[in-house]
Coordinates of C-alpha atoms in Angstrom, one line a residue:
M638 CA 0.1 -0.1 0.1
L639 CA 1.4 3.4 -1.2
A640 CA 0.7 6.5 1.2
T641 CA 1.1 9.9 -0.4
L642 CA 3.1 12.6 1.1
V643 CA 1.6 16.2 0.9
A644 CA 3.7 19.1 0.5
A645 CA 2.5 22.1 2.1
G646 CA 3.6 25.8 2.9
A647 CA 1.1 25.6 5.7
F648 CA -0.6 22.8 7.7
A649 CA -4.1 24.0 6.7
Q650 CA -3.1 24.7 3.0
S651 CA -2.4 21.1 1.5
A652 CA -5.5 20.6 -0.6
S653 CA -3.9 21.8 -3.9
A654 CA -0.4 21.3 -2.9
Q655 CA 2.3 19.2 -4.9
T656 CA 2.0 15.5 -3.8
F657 CA 5.0 13.1 -3.7
S658 CA 5.7 9.7 -2.5
S659 CA 8.9 9.5 -0.8
F660 CA 10.9 10.7 2.2
T661 CA 14.1 12.9 1.9
A662 CA 17.2 11.7 3.6
G663 CA 17.9 13.9 6.3
D664 CA 14.9 15.1 6.9
L665 CA 13.1 15.0 10.3
V666 CA 9.8 13.3 10.9
V667 CA 7.4 13.8 13.7
S668 CA 4.4 11.5 14.7
V669 CA 1.1 13.2 15.2
E670 CA -2.3 12.1 16.8
G671 CA -4.7 14.2 14.7
D672 CA -4.6 15.6 11.3
G673 CA -4.1 19.5 12.0
S674 CA -7.5 20.1 10.2
N675 CA -8.1 23.0 12.7
T676 CA -11.7 21.9 12.7
G677 CA -12.0 21.0 16.5
S678 CA -12.8 17.2 15.6
Y679 CA -11.1 15.5 18.3
S680 CA -11.7 15.5 21.9
D681 CA -9.6 13.9 24.5
N682 CA -9.5 10.1 24.6
Q683 CA -11.2 9.9 21.0
A684 CA -9.9 8.0 18.1
A685 CA -8.3 9.9 15.7
P686 CA -5.8 9.4 12.7
L687 CA -2.1 9.1 13.0
T688 CA -0.2 11.5 10.8
L689 CA 3.6 12.0 9.9
Y690 CA 4.8 15.5 9.6
E691 CA 8.5 15.9 7.7
Y692 CA 10.9 18.9 8.1
G693 CA 13.9 20.1 6.4
L694 CA 16.7 21.0 9.0
N695 CA 19.0 23.8 9.4
G696 CA 21.1 22.3 11.9
T697 CA 19.0 22.4 15.3
S698 CA 18.2 26.1 14.9
S699 CA 15.3 26.0 12.5
T700 CA 13.3 23.7 10.4
T701 CA 11.1 23.9 6.9
F702 CA 8.0 22.0 6.7
A703 CA 8.0 19.6 3.9
G704 CA 4.6 17.6 4.1
S705 CA 2.5 15.4 5.8
M706 CA 1.1 11.8 5.4
T707 CA -1.8 10.4 7.4
L708 CA -1.6 6.6 7.7
P709 CA -4.4 4.5 6.3
Q710 CA -8.0 4.5 8.1
T711 CA -9.3 1.8 5.6
A712 CA -8.1 -1.7 5.2
S713 CA -6.5 -3.0 2.1
G714 CA -5.7 -6.6 1.6
N715 CA -3.6 -7.8 4.6
N716 CA -3.3 -4.2 5.9
V717 CA -5.7 -2.8 8.5
A718 CA -6.7 0.6 9.4
I719 CA -4.8 2.2 12.1
S720 CA -5.6 4.9 14.6
G721 CA -4.3 6.8 17.8
E722 CA -6.1 7.9 21.2
Y723 CA -6.1 11.5 20.8
G724 CA -4.5 13.1 23.9
S725 CA -2.8 9.9 25.2
S726 CA 0.3 10.9 27.2
S727 CA 2.0 7.8 26.3
E728 CA 1.7 6.7 22.8
G729 CA 3.1 7.8 19.4
T730 CA 6.7 6.9 19.9
L731 CA 8.3 7.1 16.4
Q732 CA 11.3 5.1 15.7
L733 CA 14.0 4.6 13.0
S734 CA 14.9 1.1 12.0
G735 CA 18.3 -0.5 12.6
N736 CA 19.0 -0.5 9.1
G737 CA 17.6 3.1 8.5
Q738 CA 15.2 1.8 5.9
Y739 CA 11.8 2.1 7.7
L740 CA 9.8 4.1 10.6
T741 CA 7.5 2.3 13.0
I742 CA 4.8 3.4 15.1
M743 CA 2.0 1.7 17.4
G744 CA -1.5 2.4 17.1
Y745 CA -4.8 0.7 17.0
G746 CA -6.5 -1.4 14.5
V747 CA -9.6 0.3 13.9
N748 CA -11.0 3.3 11.8
A749 CA -11.1 6.4 13.7
N750 CA -14.7 7.5 12.9
A751 CA -16.1 4.0 13.5
F752 CA -14.6 3.8 16.8
N753 CA -15.9 7.3 17.8
A754 CA -19.4 6.3 16.5
N755 CA -19.7 3.5 19.1
P756 CA -16.9 2.8 21.2
G757 CA -18.7 0.9 23.9
A758 CA -19.0 -2.0 21.1
Y759 CA -15.2 -2.4 21.6
G760 CA -14.3 -3.6 25.2
P761 CA -16.1 -4.9 28.2
D762 CA -17.3 -1.8 29.3
S763 CA -20.1 -0.5 27.3
S764 CA -20.0 2.9 28.6
N765 CA -16.3 3.3 27.5
K766 CA -15.3 6.4 25.4
A767 CA -11.3 5.9 25.4
L768 CA -9.7 4.3 22.5
G769 CA -7.0 3.1 25.1
Q770 CA -9.6 1.3 27.1
S771 CA -10.8 -0.9 24.0
G772 CA -10.2 -4.3 24.7
S773 CA -7.6 -6.3 22.3
L774 CA -8.6 -9.9 23.8
T775 CA -10.3 -12.8 21.4
G776 CA -13.2 -14.8 22.2
Q777 CA -15.0 -12.1 24.2
S778 CA -18.5 -10.6 23.6
Y779 CA -16.9 -7.4 22.2
T780 CA -15.1 -6.6 19.0
P781 CA -11.6 -6.7 19.8
V782 CA -9.4 -3.9 18.5
S783 CA -6.0 -5.2 17.6
R784 CA -2.7 -3.3 18.5
V785 CA -1.1 -2.5 15.1
V786 CA 2.6 -2.3 14.1
A787 CA 2.9 0.5 11.1
L788 CA 6.0 -0.1 9.1
I789 CA 6.9 2.7 6.8
G790 CA 9.1 2.7 3.9
A791 CA 11.5 5.3 2.8
N792 CA 9.3 5.4 -0.6
G793 CA 6.2 6.2 1.4
S794 CA 4.9 2.5 1.7
V795 CA 3.0 1.7 4.8
D796 CA 2.5 -1.8 6.1
T797 CA 0.1 -2.4 8.9
S798 CA -0.5 -6.2 8.2
T799 CA 0.9 -7.0 11.8
A800 CA -2.2 -6.7 14.0
L801 CA -1.8 -8.0 17.1
Y802 CA -4.4 -9.4 19.6
N803 CA -4.2 -10.1 23.3
V804 CA -1.4 -7.5 24.1
F805 CA -1.7 -4.1 25.7
D806 CA -5.5 -5.2 26.6
Q807 CA -7.7 -2.1 27.7
N808 CA -4.4 0.2 27.4
N809 CA -1.7 1.9 25.4
P810 CA 0.7 0.5 22.9
R811 CA 3.7 2.6 23.3
S812 CA 6.5 1.7 20.9
V813 CA 7.9 -0.7 18.3
Y814 CA 11.3 -1.2 17.1
T815 CA 12.7 -3.2 14.1
T816 CA 16.1 -3.9 13.1
D817 CA 15.2 -5.0 9.4
G818 CA 11.5 -4.8 9.1
K819 CA 11.0 -8.3 9.5
S820 CA 10.8 -9.0 13.2
F821 CA 9.5 -6.3 16.1
Y822 CA 9.7 -5.9 19.7
V823 CA 6.6 -4.2 20.8
S824 CA 6.0 -2.3 24.1
G825 CA 2.9 -1.0 26.5
Q826 CA 0.9 -1.3 29.2
G827 CA -2.2 -3.9 29.8
N828 CA -5.1 -3.8 32.1
A829 CA -3.8 -1.7 34.9
G830 CA -0.8 -3.9 35.1
S831 CA -3.0 -7.0 36.4
D832 CA -2.8 -9.3 33.5
S833 CA -0.1 -10.6 31.5
T834 CA -0.7 -8.2 28.5
S835 CA 1.8 -5.6 29.5
G836 CA 5.7 -5.3 28.6
V837 CA 7.6 -6.0 25.6
F838 CA 6.8 -8.7 23.3
Y839 CA 8.3 -10.2 20.0
T840 CA 6.4 -10.7 17.0
T841 CA 7.0 -11.1 13.2
L842 CA 5.8 -9.3 10.4
G843 CA 2.0 -10.0 9.3
S844 CA 1.7 -12.0 12.8
K845 CA -1.8 -11.7 14.8
S846 CA 0.0 -12.8 17.9
A847 CA 3.4 -12.1 19.9
T848 CA 5.3 -13.6 22.6
S849 CA 6.3 -12.0 25.8
I850 CA 9.8 -10.9 26.9
T851 CA 9.4 -9.4 30.1
G852 CA 7.0 -11.9 31.6
N853 CA 5.3 -11.3 34.8
D854 CA 7.3 -9.6 37.9
A855 CA 8.8 -12.5 40.3
G856 CA 6.4 -12.6 43.2
G857 CA 4.5 -9.6 42.2
G858 CA 1.7 -11.2 40.0
T859 CA 1.9 -8.5 37.6
S860 CA 3.0 -7.8 34.2
Q861 CA 5.7 -5.1 33.2
D862 CA 4.5 -1.6 32.3
T863 CA 7.1 -0.5 29.5
R864 CA 7.7 2.4 27.2
D865 CA 10.4 3.1 24.5
V866 CA 12.0 -0.3 23.5
Q867 CA 15.0 -0.3 21.2
I868 CA 18.3 -2.1 20.4
Y869 CA 21.4 -0.6 20.6
N870 CA 24.9 -2.7 20.3
N871 CA 22.8 -5.9 20.0
T872 CA 21.4 -5.3 23.6
L873 CA 17.7 -4.8 24.0
Y874 CA 16.7 -2.0 26.2
T875 CA 13.4 -0.2 27.5
S876 CA 12.4 2.8 29.5
V877 CA 10.0 1.9 32.6
D878 CA 7.8 4.2 34.7
S879 CA 5.3 2.5 36.5
K880 CA 3.4 2.2 39.6
G881 CA 1.5 -1.1 38.8
G882 CA 1.3 -3.8 41.6
S883 CA 4.1 -3.9 44.3
N884 CA 6.8 -3.1 42.1
N885 CA 7.1 0.9 41.6
R886 CA 9.8 1.4 39.3
D887 CA 11.1 4.2 36.9
F888 CA 14.5 3.5 35.1
I889 CA 15.9 2.2 32.0
G890 CA 17.2 -1.3 31.7
T891 CA 18.3 -4.0 29.5
L892 CA 16.5 -7.2 28.4
G893 CA 19.1 -9.0 26.3
N894 CA 22.6 -9.7 26.5
A895 CA 24.9 -8.3 23.8
G896 CA 24.7 -10.5 20.6
S897 CA 21.4 -12.4 21.5
P898 CA 18.4 -10.0 21.7
P899 CA 15.7 -12.4 23.2
T900 CA 12.6 -14.1 21.4
S901 CA 11.4 -15.4 24.8
V902 CA 11.0 -14.2 28.3
A903 CA 14.4 -12.9 29.6
N904 CA 16.0 -11.8 33.3
G905 CA 14.2 -14.8 34.6
S906 CA 10.6 -13.0 34.6
N907 CA 12.2 -10.2 36.5
G908 CA 11.4 -7.8 33.9
P909 CA 14.2 -5.3 32.8
A910 CA 17.3 -5.4 34.4
Q911 CA 18.0 -1.5 35.8
L912 CA 21.1 0.1 34.1
P913 CA 23.6 0.4 37.0
G914 CA 23.5 3.7 38.6
F915 CA 20.1 4.8 37.1
G916 CA 18.6 5.2 40.5
T917 CA 18.1 3.3 43.6
N918 CA 16.4 0.1 44.5
N919 CA 14.8 -0.3 41.1
A920 CA 12.7 2.7 41.8
G921 CA 14.9 5.3 39.8
L922 CA 14.9 7.5 42.9
I923 CA 17.8 10.1 42.9
T924 CA 18.8 13.2 44.5
I925 CA 19.2 16.3 42.2
T926 CA 21.9 18.9 42.6
S927 CA 22.0 22.2 41.5
A928 CA 24.7 21.0 39.0
T929 CA 22.2 18.2 37.5
S930 CA 18.9 19.9 38.1
N931 CA 16.3 21.2 35.5
G932 CA 16.2 24.4 37.8
L933 CA 13.0 23.4 39.5
N934 CA 14.0 20.6 42.3
S935 CA 17.3 21.3 43.0
G936 CA 18.6 19.3 46.5
Q937 CA 15.3 17.2 46.5
K938 CA 14.9 13.6 45.6
V939 CA 12.8 12.8 42.6
N940 CA 11.5 10.0 40.8
L941 CA 12.9 9.9 37.2
S942 CA 10.2 9.5 34.3
P943 CA 12.3 8.1 31.2
E944 CA 10.3 8.2 28.1
S945 CA 12.6 8.1 24.9
F946 CA 16.1 7.7 24.8
F947 CA 19.4 8.0 22.6
F948 CA 22.7 6.5 22.9
A949 CA 25.3 8.9 21.3
N950 CA 28.1 6.5 22.0
S951 CA 28.2 3.3 24.3
T952 CA 29.0 5.5 27.4
T953 CA 26.8 8.6 26.7
L954 CA 23.2 8.4 26.8
Y955 CA 20.4 11.3 26.6
V956 CA 16.9 10.7 28.1
A957 CA 13.8 12.4 27.4
D958 CA 12.2 12.8 30.8
S959 CA 8.7 13.8 31.0
G960 CA 9.1 15.4 34.4
D961 CA 5.6 13.8 35.5
P962 CA 6.5 10.4 37.0
K963 CA 3.9 7.8 37.6
N964 CA 5.5 6.5 40.4
T965 CA 6.0 8.9 43.3
K966 CA 7.0 6.9 46.1
G967 CA 9.7 8.3 48.0
G968 CA 10.5 11.3 45.6
N969 CA 9.2 15.1 45.3
G970 CA 8.3 15.7 41.8
G971 CA 10.5 14.9 38.8
D972 CA 13.5 16.2 36.6
G973 CA 11.8 16.9 33.4
G974 CA 13.9 17.7 30.1
L975 CA 16.9 16.3 28.2
Q976 CA 19.2 14.4 30.9
K977 CA 22.9 13.5 29.9
W978 CA 24.0 10.4 31.6
S979 CA 28.0 9.0 31.3
L980 CA 28.8 5.5 32.0
V981 CA 31.7 5.7 34.6
N982 CA 33.7 2.7 36.1
G983 CA 30.8 0.6 35.4
S984 CA 27.9 2.9 36.7
W985 CA 25.7 5.5 34.9
V986 CA 26.0 9.0 36.4
L987 CA 23.9 12.0 35.6
D988 CA 25.7 14.8 34.2
Y989 CA 23.2 17.7 33.8
T990 CA 19.7 18.2 32.5
L991 CA 19.2 20.3 29.6
A992 CA 16.2 22.6 29.8
N993 CA 16.8 26.3 28.9
G994 CA 14.2 27.3 26.4
L995 CA 11.8 24.6 27.3
H996 CA 9.7 27.0 29.9
L997 CA 9.2 23.9 31.9
V998 CA 6.7 23.9 35.1
S999 CA 6.6 21.7 38.1
S1000 CA 4.8 18.4 37.9
S1001 CA 2.4 19.8 40.5
A1002 CA 1.3 22.6 38.1
S1003 CA -2.3 22.6 36.5
S1004 CA -0.9 22.8 33.2
G1005 CA 1.9 23.4 30.8
T1006 CA 5.1 21.8 29.7
S1007 CA 7.0 19.6 32.5
G1008 CA 9.3 17.8 30.1
L1009 CA 10.1 15.8 26.8
Y1010 CA 8.7 12.9 25.3
G1011 CA 10.1 11.9 21.9
L1012 CA 13.7 12.1 21.2
T1013 CA 16.4 11.6 18.5
G1014 CA 19.9 12.7 17.6
E1015 CA 22.9 12.2 15.9
V1016 CA 26.6 12.7 16.4
V1017 CA 28.1 15.3 14.0
T1018 CA 31.7 16.6 13.4
V1019 CA 32.1 20.4 13.4
N1020 CA 35.6 22.0 12.8
G1021 CA 36.9 18.6 14.3
Q1022 CA 35.0 18.7 17.4
Q1023 CA 32.1 16.2 18.1
E1024 CA 28.7 17.5 18.7
V1025 CA 25.3 15.9 19.6
E1026 CA 22.3 17.3 17.4
L1027 CA 19.2 16.4 19.3
F1028 CA 15.4 16.7 18.4
A1029 CA 12.7 16.4 21.0
T1030 CA 8.8 16.7 21.6
S1031 CA 7.2 18.2 24.4
F1032 CA 5.3 16.5 27.3
S1033 CA 2.2 18.4 28.5
L1034 CA 0.6 18.1 31.8
T1035 CA -2.9 17.9 30.2
D1036 CA -3.9 15.7 27.3
T1037 CA -4.8 18.1 24.9
G1038 CA -2.3 20.8 26.0
Q1039 CA -0.2 22.6 23.3
T1040 CA 2.9 20.3 22.3
Y1041 CA 6.1 21.5 20.5
L1042 CA 9.2 20.1 18.6
Y1043 CA 12.8 21.5 19.9
G1044 CA 16.2 21.2 18.7
I1045 CA 19.4 21.8 20.7
T1046 CA 23.1 20.9 20.3
D1047 CA 25.4 19.6 22.9
S1048 CA 29.1 19.0 23.3
L1049 CA 29.5 15.0 23.3
S1050 CA 32.5 15.3 25.8
A1051 CA 30.8 17.8 28.2
T1052 CA 30.0 16.4 31.7
S1053 CA 28.9 19.7 33.3
L1054 CA 26.5 21.9 32.0
P1055 CA 27.6 24.2 29.2
G1056 CA 26.2 27.7 29.9
D1057 CA 25.2 28.5 26.5
E1058 CA 23.0 25.8 25.4
T1059 CA 19.5 26.4 25.0
F1060 CA 16.5 24.6 22.9
D1061 CA 15.2 26.3 20.0
E1062 CA 11.4 25.8 19.3
L1063 CA 11.3 24.4 16.0
A1064 CA 7.6 23.8 15.5
A1065 CA 4.3 24.2 17.4
A1066 CA 1.6 21.5 17.0
P1067 CA -1.7 23.1 15.0
A1068 CA -5.0 22.5 16.1
D1069 CA -6.2 18.9 16.0
S1070 CA -2.7 17.6 16.4
D1071 CA -0.6 16.6 19.1
F1072 CA 3.1 15.9 18.6
K1073 CA 4.5 12.8 19.9
G1074 CA 7.5 10.8 18.3
V1075 CA 10.6 12.0 16.5
A1076 CA 13.0 10.2 14.1
F1077 CA 14.9 10.7 11.1
A1078 CA 13.5 10.2 7.8
P1079 CA 14.4 6.5 6.4
V1080 CA 16.5 6.1 3.5
A1081 CA 16.2 3.3 0.5
A1082 CA 18.5 0.3 0.6
V1083 CA 22.0 0.7 -0.8
P1084 CA 22.4 -1.4 -3.8
E1085 CA 23.9 -4.8 -4.0
L1086 CA 27.5 -4.8 -4.8
S1087 CA 26.7 -6.2 -8.4
T1088 CA 24.8 -3.0 -9.3
W1089 CA 27.7 -0.5 -8.1
G1090 CA 29.3 -0.5 -11.2
M1091 CA 26.1 0.9 -13.3
L1092 CA 25.4 3.3 -10.6
L1093 CA 28.8 4.7 -9.8
L1094 CA 28.1 7.7 -12.2
G1095 CA 24.9 8.4 -10.4
F1096 CA 26.6 8.7 -6.9
A1097 CA 29.2 10.9 -8.4
G1098 CA 28.6 14.4 -6.7
I1099 CA 26.1 12.9 -4.5
G1100 CA 28.6 11.3 -1.9
L1101 CA 28.5 8.0 -0.1
V1102 CA 25.0 7.3 1.6
S1103 CA 27.1 7.1 4.9
Y1104 CA 27.2 10.7 5.3
R1105 CA 25.6 13.7 4.2
R1106 CA 26.6 17.5 3.8
T1107 CA 24.3 20.0 5.5
R1108 CA 23.4 23.6 4.8
R1109 CA 26.4 24.5 7.8
G1110 CA 28.9 22.4 5.9
E1111 CA 28.9 19.8 8.7
V1112 CA 29.7 16.1 8.2
R1113 CA 27.1 13.9 10.1
F1114 CA 27.2 10.4 11.3
S1115 CA 23.9 9.2 12.0
Q1116 CA 23.4 6.4 14.8
A1117 CA 21.5 3.4 14.3

């Protein structure tokens, strides 16, 4: 199924715009719940289309809107419709595949208008109005709603044939990671953490079921509540922010040893193994100092609330923290913003939290931006120095609050907060749109060696696909 990208100078003026059917290498893509129609069509918890916005980049300081693509709302062949829950605080994570050829996002296998017309028909509670509370269990009296993997190719193709049942029942599908577009790790939450449909699962393209990777907590009787899932250096990682059952936790952890990402329950059913130093007692509880704080909770014990994360290298980890932890046990608020962690003598240490320009408010506020949700980045070399260009979406304390896309450049080697680094606002979500995840655009596969001879002249003047020149004359090396 081929989806069409619509180029537009403004979000509300796409009807007569030129169309194209592929992404541009080096651009940035933001996942959006809603469609930017500015009609007031969607209210909190309703089903809404999932849309992708593409932006051209000028470093991290500005963007140019290049087009939008709405994921399919109707079934076609093996592909199903896919929607998102408008206003959800934990959906819509967008990820680039390990081979750089695909984008992935999770949603619900239902047409948005069909669900909104009769939401009670899709779950055990006939009075239910929220898409996230739809049931995914088969063999019930209601119409089950699958949790769907959308696999989006560099040419604009969309595959939604991986429609999973009996996972994330009555709750949110959150993220999906693939190395090559053939198999997937999916992450989310089930029915209030009290069933076995939460956590990280493994599945393959076109499947209708998935295998648990996290299992149930040993002794707790509740399944895992996980968020961003991804592979780095052949190790499976996931972020966790949960208060389900007796095992409150908020940290980033591992689910598979290097060289062998799991396809069955890992870590003895104990769930993710917390990264050393990432908080205390598996609870992500740390003391924030004036040197590490976002400026709101200096000197306080806080609970981390990790959402998306990015490894700049094996010893440098950036974390988008929402600042609004689900687990509040022992803590006094959060540390929202972009945290930088360094691996020192086998333990992860919080260097500092980037927050200038985000206009953050405390999680105790009634509204506003408390932190960040989506995150992606890449290491670039500028004048012989390594920098990290980072792009993030904001986290709002209210489900339908204004959301933004931000950019910032950080010195890779810095371990204390540079005084001149601040976020630039790159875009604000228009009405009927909620910014969620962010990733770099996918690129087409590199031709086989046998075809290089014929294509050699075509590559002359363009450069090898492993790097690209930007407007500032940088050389960028994307991190898979």
